PDB file of N, CA and C in Angstrom:
ATOM      1  N   VAL A   1      -1.278  27.649 -13.737  1.00 68.00           N
ATOM      2  CA  VAL A   1      -2.245  28.730 -13.767  1.00 68.00           C
ATOM      3  C   VAL A   1      -2.073  29.630 -12.548  1.00 68.00           C
ATOM      4  N   ILE A   2      -1.943  29.044 -11.364  1.00 72.00           N
ATOM      5  CA  ILE A   2      -1.781  29.843 -10.152  1.00 72.00           C
ATOM      6  C   ILE A   2      -0.498  30.657 -10.227  1.00 72.00           C
ATOM      7  N   LYS A   3       0.557  30.022 -10.685  1.00 76.00           N
ATOM      8  CA  LYS A   3       1.863  30.689 -10.774  1.00 76.00           C
ATOM      9  C   LYS A   3       1.795  31.913 -11.696  1.00 76.00           C
ATOM     10  N   ASP A   4       1.079  31.794 -12.783  1.00 78.00           N
ATOM     11  CA  ASP A   4       1.010  32.872 -13.771  1.00 78.00           C
ATOM     12  C   ASP A   4       0.039  33.982 -13.379  1.00 78.00           C
ATOM     13  N   THR A   5      -0.968  33.670 -12.588  1.00 83.00           N
ATOM     14  CA  THR A   5      -1.992  34.669 -12.265  1.00 83.00           C
ATOM     15  C   THR A   5      -1.840  35.291 -10.887  1.00 83.00           C
ATOM     16  N   SER A   6      -0.930  34.763 -10.073  1.00 82.00           N
ATOM     17  CA  SER A   6      -0.754  35.290  -8.720  1.00 82.00           C
ATOM     18  C   SER A   6      -0.126  36.685  -8.766  1.00 82.00           C
ATOM     19  N   LEU A   7      -0.544  37.527  -7.833  1.00 81.00           N
ATOM     20  CA  LEU A   7      -0.047  38.894  -7.777  1.00 81.00           C
ATOM     21  C   LEU A   7       1.084  39.073  -6.778  1.00 81.00           C
ATOM     22  N   CYS A   8       1.384  38.055  -5.971  1.00 88.00           N
ATOM     23  CA  CYS A   8       2.458  38.204  -4.988  1.00 88.00           C
ATOM     24  C   CYS A   8       3.543  37.148  -5.229  1.00 88.00           C
ATOM     25  N   GLY A   9       4.723  37.411  -4.706  1.00 84.00           N
ATOM     26  CA  GLY A   9       5.851  36.513  -4.880  1.00 84.00           C
ATOM     27  C   GLY A   9       5.614  35.134  -4.295  1.00 84.00           C
ATOM     28  N   LEU A  10       4.964  35.077  -3.117  1.00 85.00           N
ATOM     29  CA  LEU A  10       4.696  33.789  -2.489  1.00 85.00           C
ATOM     30  C   LEU A  10       3.779  32.947  -3.367  1.00 85.00           C
ATOM     31  N   GLY A  11       2.751  33.552  -3.899  1.00 83.00           N
ATOM     32  CA  GLY A  11       1.820  32.837  -4.771  1.00 83.00           C
ATOM     33  C   GLY A  11       2.477  32.358  -6.047  1.00 83.00           C
ATOM     34  N   GLN A  12       3.459  33.104  -6.507  1.00 86.00           N
ATOM     35  CA  GLN A  12       4.141  32.731  -7.739  1.00 86.00           C
ATOM     36  C   GLN A  12       5.127  31.591  -7.539  1.00 86.00           C
ATOM     37  N   THR A  13       5.659  31.465  -6.327  1.00 89.00           N
ATOM     38  CA  THR A  13       6.644  30.403  -6.081  1.00 89.00           C
ATOM     39  C   THR A  13       6.073  29.192  -5.350  1.00 89.00           C
ATOM     40  N   ALA A  14       4.913  29.319  -4.737  1.00 88.00           N
ATOM     41  CA  ALA A  14       4.324  28.222  -3.956  1.00 88.00           C
ATOM     42  C   ALA A  14       4.138  26.928  -4.762  1.00 88.00           C
ATOM     43  N   PRO A  15       3.731  26.997  -6.016  1.00 88.00           N
ATOM     44  CA  PRO A  15       3.527  25.741  -6.764  1.00 88.00           C
ATOM     45  C   PRO A  15       4.810  25.092  -7.285  1.00 88.00           C
ATOM     46  N   ASN A  16       5.951  25.726  -7.105  1.00 91.00           N
ATOM     47  CA  ASN A  16       7.206  25.194  -7.673  1.00 91.00           C
ATOM     48  C   ASN A  16       7.536  23.767  -7.247  1.00 91.00           C
ATOM     49  N   PRO A  17       7.416  23.392  -5.965  1.00 92.00           N
ATOM     50  CA  PRO A  17       7.721  21.990  -5.601  1.00 92.00           C
ATOM     51  C   PRO A  17       6.829  20.980  -6.317  1.00 92.00           C
ATOM     52  N   VAL A  18       5.556  21.308  -6.453  1.00 90.00           N
ATOM     53  CA  VAL A  18       4.636  20.392  -7.135  1.00 90.00           C
ATOM     54  C   VAL A  18       4.981  20.312  -8.621  1.00 90.00           C
ATOM     55  N   LEU A  19       5.243  21.460  -9.224  1.00 91.00           N
ATOM     56  CA  LEU A  19       5.592  21.470 -10.644  1.00 91.00           C
ATOM     57  C   LEU A  19       6.889  20.716 -10.920  1.00 91.00           C
ATOM     58  N   SER A  20       7.873  20.869 -10.035  1.00 94.00           N
ATOM     59  CA  SER A  20       9.130  20.120 -10.190  1.00 94.00           C
ATOM     60  C   SER A  20       8.887  18.620 -10.064  1.00 94.00           C
ATOM     61  N   GLY A  21       8.074  18.238  -9.078  1.00 91.00           N
ATOM     62  CA  GLY A  21       7.752  16.821  -8.904  1.00 91.00           C
ATOM     63  C   GLY A  21       7.066  16.245 -10.123  1.00 91.00           C
ATOM     64  N   LEU A  22       6.130  16.991 -10.678  1.00 91.00           N
ATOM     65  CA  LEU A  22       5.443  16.530 -11.884  1.00 91.00           C
ATOM     66  C   LEU A  22       6.388  16.440 -13.074  1.00 91.00           C
ATOM     67  N   ARG A  23       7.297  17.381 -13.164  1.00 93.00           N
ATOM     68  CA  ARG A  23       8.235  17.394 -14.288  1.00 93.00           C
ATOM     69  C   ARG A  23       9.186  16.191 -14.236  1.00 93.00           C
ATOM     70  N   TYR A  24       9.722  15.922 -13.060  1.00 94.00           N
ATOM     71  CA  TYR A  24      10.756  14.888 -12.950  1.00 94.00           C
ATOM     72  C   TYR A  24      10.228  13.494 -12.589  1.00 94.00           C
ATOM     73  N   PHE A  25       9.026  13.435 -12.063  1.00 92.00           N
ATOM     74  CA  PHE A  25       8.483  12.135 -11.632  1.00 92.00           C
ATOM     75  C   PHE A  25       7.083  11.900 -12.186  1.00 92.00           C
ATOM     76  N   GLN A  26       6.845  12.337 -13.399  1.00 93.00           N
ATOM     77  CA  GLN A  26       5.521  12.245 -13.998  1.00 93.00           C
ATOM     78  C   GLN A  26       5.008  10.806 -14.053  1.00 93.00           C
ATOM     79  N   GLU A  27       5.861   9.857 -14.430  1.00 93.00           N
ATOM     80  CA  GLU A  27       5.430   8.464 -14.526  1.00 93.00           C
ATOM     81  C   GLU A  27       4.965   7.928 -13.179  1.00 93.00           C
ATOM     82  N   GLU A  28       5.668   8.290 -12.106  1.00 92.00           N
ATOM     83  CA  GLU A  28       5.276   7.833 -10.773  1.00 92.00           C
ATOM     84  C   GLU A  28       3.946   8.450 -10.345  1.00 92.00           C
ATOM     85  N   TYR A  29       3.769   9.737 -10.619  1.00 90.00           N
ATOM     86  CA  TYR A  29       2.495  10.389 -10.306  1.00 90.00           C
ATOM     87  C   TYR A  29       1.354   9.689 -11.030  1.00 90.00           C
ATOM     88  N   GLU A  30       1.523   9.446 -12.319  1.00 92.00           N
ATOM     89  CA  GLU A  30       0.472   8.800 -13.105  1.00 92.00           C
ATOM     90  C   GLU A  30       0.188   7.389 -12.616  1.00 92.00           C
ATOM     91  N   GLU A  31       1.222   6.667 -12.259  1.00 92.00           N
ATOM     92  CA  GLU A  31       1.053   5.314 -11.728  1.00 92.00           C
ATOM     93  C   GLU A  31       0.182   5.346 -10.468  1.00 92.00           C
ATOM     94  N   HIS A  32       0.478   6.273  -9.577  1.00 89.00           N
ATOM     95  CA  HIS A  32      -0.294   6.395  -8.333  1.00 89.00           C
ATOM     96  C   HIS A  32      -1.740   6.814  -8.596  1.00 89.00           C
ATOM     97  N   LEU A  33      -1.918   7.795  -9.454  1.00 90.00           N
ATOM     98  CA  LEU A  33      -3.255   8.340  -9.680  1.00 90.00           C
ATOM     99  C   LEU A  33      -4.145   7.453 -10.533  1.00 90.00           C
ATOM    100  N   PHE A  34      -3.613   6.954 -11.637  1.00 92.00           N
ATOM    101  CA  PHE A  34      -4.452   6.250 -12.592  1.00 92.00           C
ATOM    102  C   PHE A  34      -4.461   4.741 -12.408  1.00 92.00           C
ATOM    103  N   GLU A  35      -3.339   4.180 -11.994  1.00 89.00           N
ATOM    104  CA  GLU A  35      -3.259   2.733 -11.813  1.00 89.00           C
ATOM    105  C   GLU A  35      -3.456   2.314 -10.362  1.00 89.00           C
ATOM    106  N   ARG A  36      -3.485   3.306  -9.446  1.00 86.00           N
ATOM    107  CA  ARG A  36      -3.609   3.040  -8.003  1.00 86.00           C
ATOM    108  C   ARG A  36      -2.552   2.033  -7.575  1.00 86.00           C
ATOM    109  N   LYS A  37      -1.296   2.298  -7.965  1.00 86.00           N
ATOM    110  CA  LYS A  37      -0.194   1.372  -7.727  1.00 86.00           C
ATOM    111  C   LYS A  37       1.043   2.157  -7.323  1.00 86.00           C
ATOM    112  N   CYS A  38       1.861   1.558  -6.460  1.00 86.00           N
ATOM    113  CA  CYS A  38       3.117   2.164  -6.040  1.00 86.00           C
ATOM    114  C   CYS A  38       4.222   1.130  -6.240  1.00 86.00           C
ATOM    115  N   SER A  39       5.014   1.307  -7.289  1.00 84.00           N
ATOM    116  CA  SER A  39       6.086   0.352  -7.593  1.00 84.00           C
ATOM    117  C   SER A  39       7.132   0.288  -6.501  1.00 84.00           C
ATOM    118  N   ALA A  40       7.320   1.394  -5.792  1.00 84.00           N
ATOM    119  CA  ALA A  40       8.308   1.428  -4.716  1.00 84.00           C
ATOM    120  C   ALA A  40       7.826   0.666  -3.482  1.00 84.00           C
ATOM    121  N   GLY A  41       6.528   0.427  -3.387  1.00 79.00           N
ATOM    122  CA  GLY A  41       5.977  -0.317  -2.259  1.00 79.00           C
ATOM    123  C   GLY A  41       5.949   0.455  -0.953  1.00 79.00           C
ATOM    124  N   VAL A  42       5.988   1.769  -1.014  1.00 84.00           N
ATOM    125  CA  VAL A  42       5.998   2.561   0.212  1.00 84.00           C
ATOM    126  C   VAL A  42       4.623   3.152   0.553  1.00 84.00           C
ATOM    127  N   CYS A  43       3.716   3.179  -0.376  1.00 87.00           N
ATOM    128  CA  CYS A  43       2.378   3.728  -0.132  1.00 87.00           C
ATOM    129  C   CYS A  43       1.460   2.587   0.312  1.00 87.00           C
ATOM    130  N   LYS A  44       1.373   2.382   1.599  1.00 81.00           N
ATOM    131  CA  LYS A  44       0.627   1.232   2.127  1.00 81.00           C
ATOM    132  C   LYS A  44      -0.831   1.224   1.688  1.00 81.00           C
ATOM    133  N   GLU A  45      -1.415   2.412   1.512  1.00 83.00           N
ATOM    134  CA  GLU A  45      -2.817   2.479   1.108  1.00 83.00           C
ATOM    135  C   GLU A  45      -3.053   1.876  -0.271  1.00 83.00           C
ATOM    136  N   LEU A  46      -2.020   1.810  -1.085  1.00 86.00           N
ATOM    137  CA  LEU A  46      -2.151   1.283  -2.440  1.00 86.00           C
ATOM    138  C   LEU A  46      -1.776  -0.193  -2.542  1.00 86.00           C
ATOM    139  N   LEU A  47      -1.303  -0.774  -1.463  1.00 86.00           N
ATOM    140  CA  LEU A  47      -0.894  -2.181  -1.481  1.00 86.00           C
ATOM    141  C   LEU A  47      -2.083  -3.109  -1.271  1.00 86.00           C
ATOM    142  N   THR A  48      -1.973  -4.291  -1.823  1.00 90.00           N
ATOM    143  CA  THR A  48      -2.944  -5.356  -1.594  1.00 90.00           C
ATOM    144  C   THR A  48      -2.182  -6.527  -0.987  1.00 90.00           C
ATOM    145  N   TYR A  49      -2.667  -7.024   0.124  1.00 94.00           N
ATOM    146  CA  TYR A  49      -2.007  -8.133   0.809  1.00 94.00           C
ATOM    147  C   TYR A  49      -2.721  -9.431   0.476  1.00 94.00           C
ATOM    148  N   THR A  50      -1.933 -10.451   0.115  1.00 96.00           N
ATOM    149  CA  THR A  50      -2.491 -11.766  -0.190  1.00 96.00           C
ATOM    150  C   THR A  50      -1.636 -12.848   0.461  1.00 96.00           C
ATOM    151  N   ILE A  51      -2.275 -13.951   0.775  1.00 98.00           N
ATOM    152  CA  ILE A  51      -1.577 -15.099   1.349  1.00 98.00           C
ATOM    153  C   ILE A  51      -1.414 -16.139   0.245  1.00 98.00           C
ATOM    154  N   VAL A  52      -0.190 -16.563   0.038  1.00 98.00           N
ATOM    155  CA  VAL A  52       0.103 -17.586  -0.988  1.00 98.00           C
ATOM    156  C   VAL A  52      -0.268 -18.939  -0.391  1.00 98.00           C
ATOM    157  N   THR A  53      -1.312 -19.538  -0.933  1.00 96.00           N
ATOM    158  CA  THR A  53      -1.846 -20.777  -0.355  1.00 96.00           C
ATOM    159  C   THR A  53      -0.859 -21.934  -0.433  1.00 96.00           C
ATOM    160  N   GLU A  54       0.019 -21.922  -1.437  1.00 97.00           N
ATOM    161  CA  GLU A  54       0.997 -22.999  -1.571  1.00 97.00           C
ATOM    162  C   GLU A  54       2.076 -22.934  -0.485  1.00 97.00           C
ATOM    163  N   ILE A  55       2.259 -21.760   0.105  1.00 97.00           N
ATOM    164  CA  ILE A  55       3.295 -21.592   1.127  1.00 97.00           C
ATOM    165  C   ILE A  55       2.711 -21.630   2.543  1.00 97.00           C
ATOM    166  N   CYS A  56       1.497 -21.099   2.702  1.00 98.00           N
ATOM    167  CA  CYS A  56       0.873 -21.021   4.034  1.00 98.00           C
ATOM    168  C   CYS A  56       0.625 -22.424   4.600  1.00 98.00           C
ATOM    169  N   ASN A  57       1.103 -22.637   5.832  1.00 97.00           N
ATOM    170  CA  ASN A  57       0.896 -23.944   6.465  1.00 97.00           C
ATOM    171  C   ASN A  57      -0.235 -23.922   7.491  1.00 97.00           C
ATOM    172  N   GLY A  58      -0.922 -22.788   7.601  1.00 97.00           N
ATOM    173  CA  GLY A  58      -2.075 -22.720   8.494  1.00 97.00           C
ATOM    174  C   GLY A  58      -1.731 -22.608   9.963  1.00 97.00           C
ATOM    175  N   CYS A  59      -0.580 -22.013  10.291  1.00 97.00           N
ATOM    176  CA  CYS A  59      -0.189 -21.893  11.698  1.00 97.00           C
ATOM    177  C   CYS A  59      -1.085 -20.906  12.456  1.00 97.00           C
ATOM    178  N   GLY A  60      -1.649 -19.920  11.736  1.00 97.00           N
ATOM    179  CA  GLY A  60      -2.588 -18.983  12.353  1.00 97.00           C
ATOM    180  C   GLY A  60      -1.956 -17.802  13.065  1.00 97.00           C
ATOM    181  N   LEU A  61      -0.639 -17.707  13.052  1.00 97.00           N
ATOM    182  CA  LEU A  61       0.024 -16.601  13.743  1.00 97.00           C
ATOM    183  C   LEU A  61      -0.392 -15.255  13.159  1.00 97.00           C
ATOM    184  N   CYS A  62      -0.474 -15.155  11.848  1.00 97.00           N
ATOM    185  CA  CYS A  62      -0.877 -13.898  11.214  1.00 97.00           C
ATOM    186  C   CYS A  62      -2.294 -13.514  11.624  1.00 97.00           C
ATOM    187  N   SER A  63      -3.166 -14.492  11.717  1.00 97.00           N
ATOM    188  CA  SER A  63      -4.552 -14.232  12.104  1.00 97.00           C
ATOM    189  C   SER A  63      -4.644 -13.698  13.525  1.00 97.00           C
ATOM    190  N   ARG A  64      -3.858 -14.263  14.415  1.00 97.00           N
ATOM    191  CA  ARG A  64      -3.866 -13.802  15.810  1.00 97.00           C
ATOM    192  C   ARG A  64      -3.281 -12.405  15.955  1.00 97.00           C
ATOM    193  N   LYS A  65      -2.319 -12.044  15.099  1.00 97.00           N
ATOM    194  CA  LYS A  65      -1.670 -10.730  15.186  1.00 97.00           C
ATOM    195  C   LYS A  65      -2.429  -9.634  14.441  1.00 97.00           C
ATOM    196  N   CYS A  66      -3.328  -9.995  13.551  1.00 98.00           N
ATOM    197  CA  CYS A  66      -4.051  -9.011  12.735  1.00 98.00           C
ATOM    198  C   CYS A  66      -4.964  -8.149  13.609  1.00 98.00           C
ATOM    199  N   PRO A  67      -4.731  -6.815  13.643  1.00 98.00           N
ATOM    200  CA  PRO A  67      -5.532  -5.953  14.514  1.00 98.00           C
ATOM    201  C   PRO A  67      -6.971  -5.741  14.033  1.00 98.00           C
ATOM    202  N   SER A  68      -7.253  -6.076  12.778  1.00 97.00           N
ATOM    203  CA  SER A  68      -8.609  -5.856  12.272  1.00 97.00           C
ATOM    204  C   SER A  68      -9.358  -7.162  11.996  1.00 97.00           C
ATOM    205  N   ASP A  69      -8.812  -8.277  12.464  1.00 97.00           N
ATOM    206  CA  ASP A  69      -9.435  -9.591  12.258  1.00 97.00           C
ATOM    207  C   ASP A  69      -9.765  -9.848  10.786  1.00 97.00           C
ATOM    208  N   ALA A  70      -8.857  -9.438   9.901  1.00 98.00           N
ATOM    209  CA  ALA A  70      -9.087  -9.582   8.470  1.00 98.00           C
ATOM    210  C   ALA A  70      -8.566 -10.902   7.906  1.00 98.00           C
ATOM    211  N   ILE A  71      -7.900 -11.693   8.735  1.00 98.00           N
ATOM    212  CA  ILE A  71      -7.344 -12.959   8.254  1.00 98.00           C
ATOM    213  C   ILE A  71      -8.154 -14.105   8.850  1.00 98.00           C
ATOM    214  N   VAL A  72      -8.708 -14.914   7.959  1.00 98.00           N
ATOM    215  CA  VAL A  72      -9.595 -16.001   8.391  1.00 98.00           C
ATOM    216  C   VAL A  72      -9.084 -17.331   7.856  1.00 98.00           C
ATOM    217  N   GLY A  73      -9.470 -18.393   8.544  1.00 97.00           N
ATOM    218  CA  GLY A  73      -9.091 -19.727   8.107  1.00 97.00           C
ATOM    219  C   GLY A  73      -9.152 -20.722   9.243  1.00 97.00           C
ATOM    220  N   GLU A  74      -8.842 -21.936   8.913  1.00 96.00           N
ATOM    221  CA  GLU A  74      -8.835 -23.029   9.869  1.00 96.00           C
ATOM    222  C   GLU A  74      -7.397 -23.466  10.117  1.00 96.00           C
ATOM    223  N   PRO A  75      -7.085 -23.851  11.347  1.00 96.00           N
ATOM    224  CA  PRO A  75      -5.727 -24.331  11.627  1.00 96.00           C
ATOM    225  C   PRO A  75      -5.328 -25.470  10.688  1.00 96.00           C
ATOM    226  N   LYS A  76      -4.065 -25.458  10.296  1.00 96.00           N
ATOM    227  CA  LYS A  76      -3.463 -26.466   9.421  1.00 96.00           C
ATOM    228  C   LYS A  76      -3.964 -26.389   7.968  1.00 96.00           C
ATOM    229  N   HIS A  77      -4.702 -25.317   7.630  1.00 97.00           N
ATOM    230  CA  HIS A  77      -5.145 -25.057   6.263  1.00 97.00           C
ATOM    231  C   HIS A  77      -4.753 -23.620   5.911  1.00 97.00           C
ATOM    232  N   PRO A  78      -4.535 -23.334   4.636  1.00 97.00           N
ATOM    233  CA  PRO A  78      -4.148 -21.969   4.255  1.00 97.00           C
ATOM    234  C   PRO A  78      -5.202 -20.937   4.664  1.00 97.00           C
ATOM    235  N   TYR A  79      -4.725 -19.819   5.173  1.00 98.00           N
ATOM    236  CA  TYR A  79      -5.599 -18.720   5.577  1.00 98.00           C
ATOM    237  C   TYR A  79      -5.802 -17.766   4.399  1.00 98.00           C
ATOM    238  N   THR A  80      -6.794 -16.888   4.527  1.00 97.00           N
ATOM    239  CA  THR A  80      -7.053 -15.870   3.513  1.00 97.00           C
ATOM    240  C   THR A  80      -7.268 -14.515   4.180  1.00 97.00           C
ATOM    241  N   ILE A  81      -7.043 -13.472   3.409  1.00 98.00           N
ATOM    242  CA  ILE A  81      -7.230 -12.111   3.906  1.00 98.00           C
ATOM    243  C   ILE A  81      -8.520 -11.556   3.316  1.00 98.00           C
ATOM    244  N   VAL A  82      -9.403 -11.077   4.188  1.00 97.00           N
ATOM    245  CA  VAL A  82     -10.641 -10.436   3.763  1.00 97.00           C
ATOM    246  C   VAL A  82     -10.289  -8.976   3.468  1.00 97.00           C
ATOM    247  N   GLU A  83     -10.227  -8.641   2.189  1.00 93.00           N
ATOM    248  CA  GLU A  83      -9.723  -7.333   1.780  1.00 93.00           C
ATOM    249  C   GLU A  83     -10.556  -6.178   2.335  1.00 93.00           C
ATOM    250  N   SER A  84     -11.849  -6.377   2.460  1.00 95.00           N
ATOM    251  CA  SER A  84     -12.707  -5.293   2.963  1.00 95.00           C
ATOM    252  C   SER A  84     -12.436  -4.977   4.434  1.00 95.00           C
ATOM    253  N   LYS A  85     -11.852  -5.915   5.170  1.00 97.00           N
ATOM    254  CA  LYS A  85     -11.521  -5.687   6.581  1.00 97.00           C
ATOM    255  C   LYS A  85     -10.073  -5.248   6.785  1.00 97.00           C
ATOM    256  N   CYS A  86      -9.233  -5.481   5.792  1.00 96.00           N
ATOM    257  CA  CYS A  86      -7.800  -5.213   5.907  1.00 96.00           C
ATOM    258  C   CYS A  86      -7.530  -3.714   6.006  1.00 96.00           C
ATOM    259  N   ILE A  87      -6.754  -3.321   7.012  1.00 95.00           N
ATOM    260  CA  ILE A  87      -6.398  -1.907   7.189  1.00 95.00           C
ATOM    261  C   ILE A  87      -5.002  -1.614   6.641  1.00 95.00           C
ATOM    262  N   LYS A  88      -4.397  -2.598   6.001  1.00 92.00           N
ATOM    263  CA  LYS A  88      -3.103  -2.467   5.316  1.00 92.00           C
ATOM    264  C   LYS A  88      -1.968  -2.018   6.241  1.00 92.00           C
ATOM    265  N   CYS A  89      -1.953  -2.576   7.416  1.00 92.00           N
ATOM    266  CA  CYS A  89      -0.924  -2.217   8.396  1.00 92.00           C
ATOM    267  C   CYS A  89       0.386  -2.971   8.164  1.00 92.00           C
ATOM    268  N   GLY A  90       0.314  -4.122   7.462  1.00 92.00           N
ATOM    269  CA  GLY A  90       1.513  -4.898   7.174  1.00 92.00           C
ATOM    270  C   GLY A  90       1.935  -5.844   8.284  1.00 92.00           C
ATOM    271  N   MET A  91       1.150  -5.938   9.336  1.00 96.00           N
ATOM    272  CA  MET A  91       1.488  -6.816  10.455  1.00 96.00           C
ATOM    273  C   MET A  91       1.586  -8.275  10.005  1.00 96.00           C
ATOM    274  N   CYS A  92       0.762  -8.667   9.046  1.00 97.00           N
ATOM    275  CA  CYS A  92       0.785 -10.047   8.566  1.00 97.00           C
ATOM    276  C   CYS A  92       2.118 -10.374   7.884  1.00 97.00           C
ATOM    277  N   VAL A  93       2.627  -9.440   7.107  1.00 96.00           N
ATOM    278  CA  VAL A  93       3.907  -9.649   6.426  1.00 96.00           C
ATOM    279  C   VAL A  93       5.026  -9.770   7.453  1.00 96.00           C
ATOM    280  N   GLU A  94       5.017  -8.899   8.439  1.00 96.00           N
ATOM    281  CA  GLU A  94       6.051  -8.915   9.472  1.00 96.00           C
ATOM    282  C   GLU A  94       5.993 -10.179  10.316  1.00 96.00           C
ATOM    283  N   THR A  95       4.795 -10.698  10.530  1.00 96.00           N
ATOM    284  CA  THR A  95       4.594 -11.822  11.439  1.00 96.00           C
ATOM    285  C   THR A  95       4.886 -13.180  10.806  1.00 96.00           C
ATOM    286  N   CYS A  96       4.561 -13.335   9.528  1.00 97.00           N
ATOM    287  CA  CYS A  96       4.670 -14.649   8.894  1.00 97.00           C
ATOM    288  C   CYS A  96       6.122 -15.113   8.809  1.00 97.00           C
ATOM    289  N   ARG A  97       6.396 -16.237   9.432  1.00 96.00           N
ATOM    290  CA  ARG A  97       7.749 -16.810   9.446  1.00 96.00           C
ATOM    291  C   ARG A  97       8.082 -17.558   8.162  1.00 96.00           C
ATOM    292  N   PHE A  98       7.053 -17.799   7.341  1.00 97.00           N
ATOM    293  CA  PHE A  98       7.227 -18.613   6.142  1.00 97.00           C
ATOM    294  C   PHE A  98       7.165 -17.781   4.859  1.00 97.00           C
ATOM    295  N   ASP A  99       7.086 -16.467   4.996  1.00 97.00           N
ATOM    296  CA  ASP A  99       6.980 -15.547   3.848  1.00 97.00           C
ATOM    297  C   ASP A  99       5.818 -15.910   2.934  1.00 97.00           C
ATOM    298  N   ALA A 100       4.702 -16.272   3.551  1.00 98.00           N
ATOM    299  CA  ALA A 100       3.520 -16.653   2.778  1.00 98.00           C
ATOM    300  C   ALA A 100       2.625 -15.462   2.463  1.00 98.00           C
ATOM    301  N   VAL A 101       2.914 -14.302   3.033  1.00 97.00           N
ATOM    302  CA  VAL A 101       2.094 -13.118   2.786  1.00 97.00           C
ATOM    303  C   VAL A 101       2.852 -12.185   1.846  1.00 97.00           C
ATOM    304  N   GLU A 102       2.168 -11.802   0.772  1.00 95.00           N
ATOM    305  CA  GLU A 102       2.769 -10.903  -0.211  1.00 95.00           C
ATOM    306  C   GLU A 102       2.049  -9.563  -0.214  1.00 95.00           C
ATOM    307  N   ALA A 103       2.807  -8.514  -0.416  1.00 88.00           N
ATOM    308  CA  ALA A 103       2.247  -7.175  -0.579  1.00 88.00           C
ATOM    309  C   ALA A 103       2.495  -6.744  -2.011  1.00 88.00           C
ATOM    310  N   ASN A 104       1.425  -6.512  -2.748  1.00 84.00           N
ATOM    311  CA  ASN A 104       1.534  -6.101  -4.162  1.00 84.00           C
ATOM    312  C   ASN A 104       0.903  -4.743  -4.340  1.00 84.00           C
TER     313      ASN A 104
END
């Protein structure tokens, strides 16, 4: 609509990058907007971090490194991530030596 109704050249060409993106990557746009998901795993705001209880040995390293204190638990027992506190920084994934933290 903007492209067709604009009276200047800049207004007519300004939407071109967005229109091209929608044309060639429509499925990805829809995935992000409607499913709140990023298959590429690059949009941290859309990721959900979880600790796999079968893998977590309760070392607590992720909890100590978490800047928002979103990881709770008792030593030697599997920890959990409090999603409402998680700022999705990914520090838990980077820190865990046992690959017990998943980003989905």
